[in-house]
């Protein structure tokens, strides 16, 4: 059995994409090799946190406790079981990060255990490694895969084409295996329409849901002075990008981060 580093395990409502509002148990794996300027989970970028925070969506249901890392698969599954007792509205187990593919072997073991408990598995990933994605794909019912734009600064410019290639490959693998596939693009102000158009051309014909997610401004963004006016796209831009995507893809949606509005994780 593997051991691995988890930043937090908790239950909450999904705050992004077409499953917004569905109750999930979130496992936030530690570490991420990317550097998106808008990252809102930078606390999960430490690959080796000493402890995993374990808490329920309502602190009235579960008080917070700290579990020492690295955690065993068994310990992670025990957390799932405990949260499961107070979540009759549970949709799925969400494997998120950080970047869960950085812990692929550990993810796979937990996901296999969850499947054996008749639970559904939902992967959120930047899609930075098609090889690692392929190693876990069979265990997932849902995959939400990001496409990073050049202006996200996720990687150095020279590495961008490699990242994009891996993201596209992850999407193709997920679709081929019959996984419900969500492709998410974070949109900042002045996102080039042509870049979104090229992505949609590359995705045309694939059975996916395509989500344009306007970035949420926050104080710990890397370009720190970035106020909402500077980074958040206006509605006119979103209409234009959505219409552009709609010329190539069937299921196009614009959905902001709802958990930020609700003030929850
Ligand atoms: S991929 Fe996600 S966790 Fe990693 S830097 Fe980007 S936003 Fe943050």
XYZ file of C-alpha atoms and ligand atoms in Angstrom:
273
model
C 0.000 0.000 0.000
C 1.239 3.500 -0.890
C 1.672 6.450 1.367
C 1.396 10.027 0.274
C 1.036 13.654 1.219
C -2.417 15.193 1.497
C -3.042 18.835 2.354
C -6.643 18.448 3.437
C -9.672 16.155 3.380
C -13.110 17.667 3.865
C -16.608 17.682 2.498
C -18.182 20.653 0.782
C -20.108 21.698 -2.300
C -18.431 21.582 -5.682
C -17.836 25.202 -6.610
C -16.819 24.951 -10.257
C -18.176 23.654 -13.528
C -21.333 21.763 -14.433
C -21.522 19.912 -11.094
C -21.536 23.084 -9.042
C -23.534 22.634 -5.868
C -23.056 18.854 -5.650
C -21.773 17.583 -2.325
C -18.362 16.003 -2.547
C -15.657 14.693 -0.277
C -12.511 16.530 -1.369
C -9.048 15.059 -1.099
C -6.528 17.798 -1.788
C -3.204 16.199 -2.694
C -0.074 18.124 -1.843
C 2.273 19.672 -4.387
C 1.964 21.119 -7.869
C 4.735 21.802 -10.408
C 2.852 24.622 -12.168
C 2.825 28.327 -11.334
C -0.503 29.822 -12.435
C -0.521 33.471 -11.395
C -4.114 33.238 -10.152
C -3.581 30.104 -8.024
C -6.017 30.140 -5.113
C -4.686 26.989 -3.468
C -1.077 28.000 -3.056
C -1.226 26.533 0.460
C -1.417 23.132 -1.286
C 1.767 23.646 -3.278
C 4.051 22.408 -0.501
C 4.667 18.792 -1.597
C 5.451 17.637 1.936
C 3.145 19.272 4.488
C 3.579 17.881 7.987
C -0.135 17.399 8.529
C -3.363 16.833 6.650
C -6.310 18.957 7.823
C -9.433 16.854 8.190
C -12.779 18.580 8.620
C -16.430 18.440 7.680
C -18.299 21.023 5.610
C -19.932 22.109 8.827
C -17.718 22.265 11.873
C -20.832 21.335 13.840
C -20.645 17.903 12.254
C -16.913 17.202 12.471
C -14.376 19.113 14.428
C -11.097 19.747 12.742
C -8.264 17.343 13.345
C -4.738 17.060 12.062
C -3.394 13.800 10.653
C 0.332 13.299 10.309
C 1.776 12.986 6.782
C 2.691 10.902 4.905
C -0.721 9.257 5.181
C -1.463 5.688 4.261
C -4.162 4.753 1.776
C -5.969 3.120 4.704
C -5.949 6.374 6.713
C -7.318 8.329 3.732
C -10.058 5.757 3.208
C -10.973 5.964 6.911
C -11.483 9.719 6.446
C -13.770 9.067 3.483
C -15.769 6.567 5.540
C -16.139 9.003 8.415
C -17.343 11.888 6.209
C -19.600 9.499 4.298
C -21.745 8.948 7.401
C -22.797 12.622 7.439
C -23.153 13.164 3.677
C -26.241 11.275 2.453
C -26.280 13.854 -0.369
C -22.807 12.795 -1.539
C -22.204 12.955 -5.283
C -18.610 11.765 -5.503
C -15.095 11.812 -4.138
C -13.152 14.708 -5.643
C -9.392 14.222 -6.092
C -7.930 17.683 -6.357
C -4.862 19.684 -5.503
C -2.324 20.972 -5.821
C -1.937 18.515 -8.635
C -3.243 14.996 -7.919
C -1.305 13.502 -10.826
C 1.880 14.282 -8.902
C 0.666 11.536 -6.510
C -0.703 9.208 -9.204
C 0.070 5.867 -7.517
C -1.455 7.045 -4.231
C -4.495 8.507 -6.028
C -5.013 5.229 -7.847
C -5.057 3.186 -4.647
C -7.529 5.466 -2.882
C -9.728 5.652 -5.987
C -9.746 1.847 -6.271
C -10.851 1.563 -2.633
C -13.563 4.190 -3.147
C -14.836 2.325 -6.193
C -15.036 -0.889 -4.188
C -17.275 1.072 -1.762
C -19.576 1.922 -4.719
C -18.532 5.572 -4.618
C -18.002 7.672 -7.740
C -14.623 9.285 -8.397
C -14.104 12.774 -9.817
C -10.616 13.943 -10.826
C -9.615 17.609 -11.080
C -6.295 18.032 -12.837
C -4.187 20.459 -14.813
C -3.550 17.566 -17.206
C 0.191 18.161 -17.035
C 1.094 14.491 -17.541
C -0.797 12.301 -20.008
C 1.264 9.302 -18.900
C 0.216 9.683 -15.278
C -3.340 10.450 -16.279
C -3.486 7.206 -18.292
C -2.345 5.288 -15.202
C -5.360 6.422 -13.145
C -8.028 7.067 -15.795
C -9.841 3.741 -15.438
C -10.802 4.548 -11.851
C -12.578 7.816 -12.632
C -16.185 8.475 -13.568
C -15.577 12.200 -14.097
C -12.472 14.105 -15.145
C -12.210 17.883 -15.087
C -9.093 18.785 -17.051
C -7.742 22.314 -17.309
C -6.287 23.935 -20.345
C -3.842 26.601 -19.275
C -3.478 29.648 -21.482
C -0.130 31.266 -22.167
C -1.074 34.274 -20.047
C -1.628 32.042 -16.990
C 2.168 31.725 -16.663
C 1.730 28.115 -15.484
C 5.040 27.154 -17.105
C 7.922 28.897 -18.865
C 7.054 29.878 -22.434
C 9.455 27.243 -23.821
C 7.507 24.509 -21.977
C 4.040 25.686 -22.952
C 3.578 23.505 -26.069
C 4.521 20.413 -24.082
C 1.980 21.272 -21.368
C -0.736 21.943 -23.947
C 0.036 18.650 -25.708
C -0.303 16.742 -22.448
C -3.603 18.457 -21.632
C -5.052 17.547 -25.031
C -3.843 13.969 -24.663
C -5.421 13.651 -21.193
C -8.723 14.875 -22.652
C -8.555 12.353 -25.506
C -7.732 9.514 -23.091
C -10.671 10.446 -20.838
C -13.119 10.667 -23.737
C -11.872 7.390 -25.246
C -12.435 5.600 -21.947
C -15.976 6.905 -21.600
C -15.179 9.169 -18.647
C -17.490 12.161 -18.374
C -15.046 14.858 -19.432
C -15.101 18.508 -18.485
C -12.556 20.888 -19.987
C -12.056 24.062 -18.012
C -10.302 27.239 -19.119
C -9.742 30.066 -16.669
C -10.407 33.332 -18.429
C -8.662 36.568 -17.497
C -9.169 40.027 -18.951
C -8.052 40.442 -22.559
C -7.844 36.713 -23.223
C -7.044 36.439 -26.940
C -10.119 35.224 -28.826
C -7.856 33.490 -31.334
C -6.266 31.383 -28.597
C -9.660 30.154 -27.389
C -10.676 29.522 -31.000
C -7.596 27.373 -31.651
C -8.235 25.337 -28.482
C -11.833 24.746 -29.524
C -10.719 23.683 -33.004
C -8.368 21.192 -31.364
C -11.229 19.861 -29.221
C -13.889 19.782 -31.960
C -15.626 16.426 -32.290
C -14.809 15.283 -28.749
C -17.647 14.556 -26.328
C -16.830 17.114 -23.657
C -18.367 19.881 -21.617
C -16.378 23.084 -22.155
C -16.314 25.552 -19.275
C -15.053 29.114 -19.465
C -14.433 30.168 -15.877
C -13.844 33.885 -15.273
C -10.967 34.256 -12.859
C -11.773 35.279 -9.308
C -9.539 38.117 -8.102
C -7.962 37.568 -4.701
C -5.326 39.251 -2.614
C -2.678 36.523 -2.866
C -2.492 36.537 -6.659
C 1.088 36.614 -7.894
C 0.789 39.931 -9.681
C -0.238 41.222 -6.330
C -1.611 44.577 -7.326
C -4.015 42.784 -9.590
C -7.304 44.272 -8.650
C -10.534 42.900 -10.031
C -10.585 45.603 -12.736
C -7.271 44.441 -14.118
C -7.705 40.682 -14.197
C -11.409 39.854 -14.279
C -12.918 39.715 -17.783
C -15.994 41.800 -18.400
C -19.262 40.224 -19.467
C -18.859 41.415 -23.068
C -15.626 39.433 -23.364
C -17.279 36.348 -21.907
C -20.131 36.531 -24.446
C -17.624 36.786 -27.262
C -15.467 33.897 -26.030
C -18.523 31.721 -25.422
C -19.870 32.443 -28.911
C -16.465 31.612 -30.377
C -16.370 28.281 -28.535
C -19.943 27.546 -29.607
C -18.911 27.560 -33.238
C -16.865 24.404 -32.637
C -18.253 22.720 -29.517
C -21.721 21.637 -28.468
C -21.654 22.033 -24.677
C -20.231 25.429 -23.836
C -20.847 27.111 -20.495
C -19.605 30.138 -18.570
C -19.529 29.445 -14.834
C -17.737 31.481 -12.159
C -16.435 29.962 -8.924
C -19.533 29.583 -6.786
C -17.794 28.394 -3.600
C -16.095 31.804 -3.396
C -19.517 33.446 -3.387
C -20.669 31.067 -0.654
C -17.533 31.653 1.399
C -16.678 27.966 1.628
C -13.636 25.874 0.636
S -2.394 23.961 -11.510
Fe -3.834 24.516 -9.867
S -2.673 24.187 -7.946
Fe -1.176 24.251 -9.625
S -0.475 26.391 -9.694
Fe -2.154 26.173 -11.196
S -4.020 26.759 -10.051
Fe -2.396 26.337 -8.512
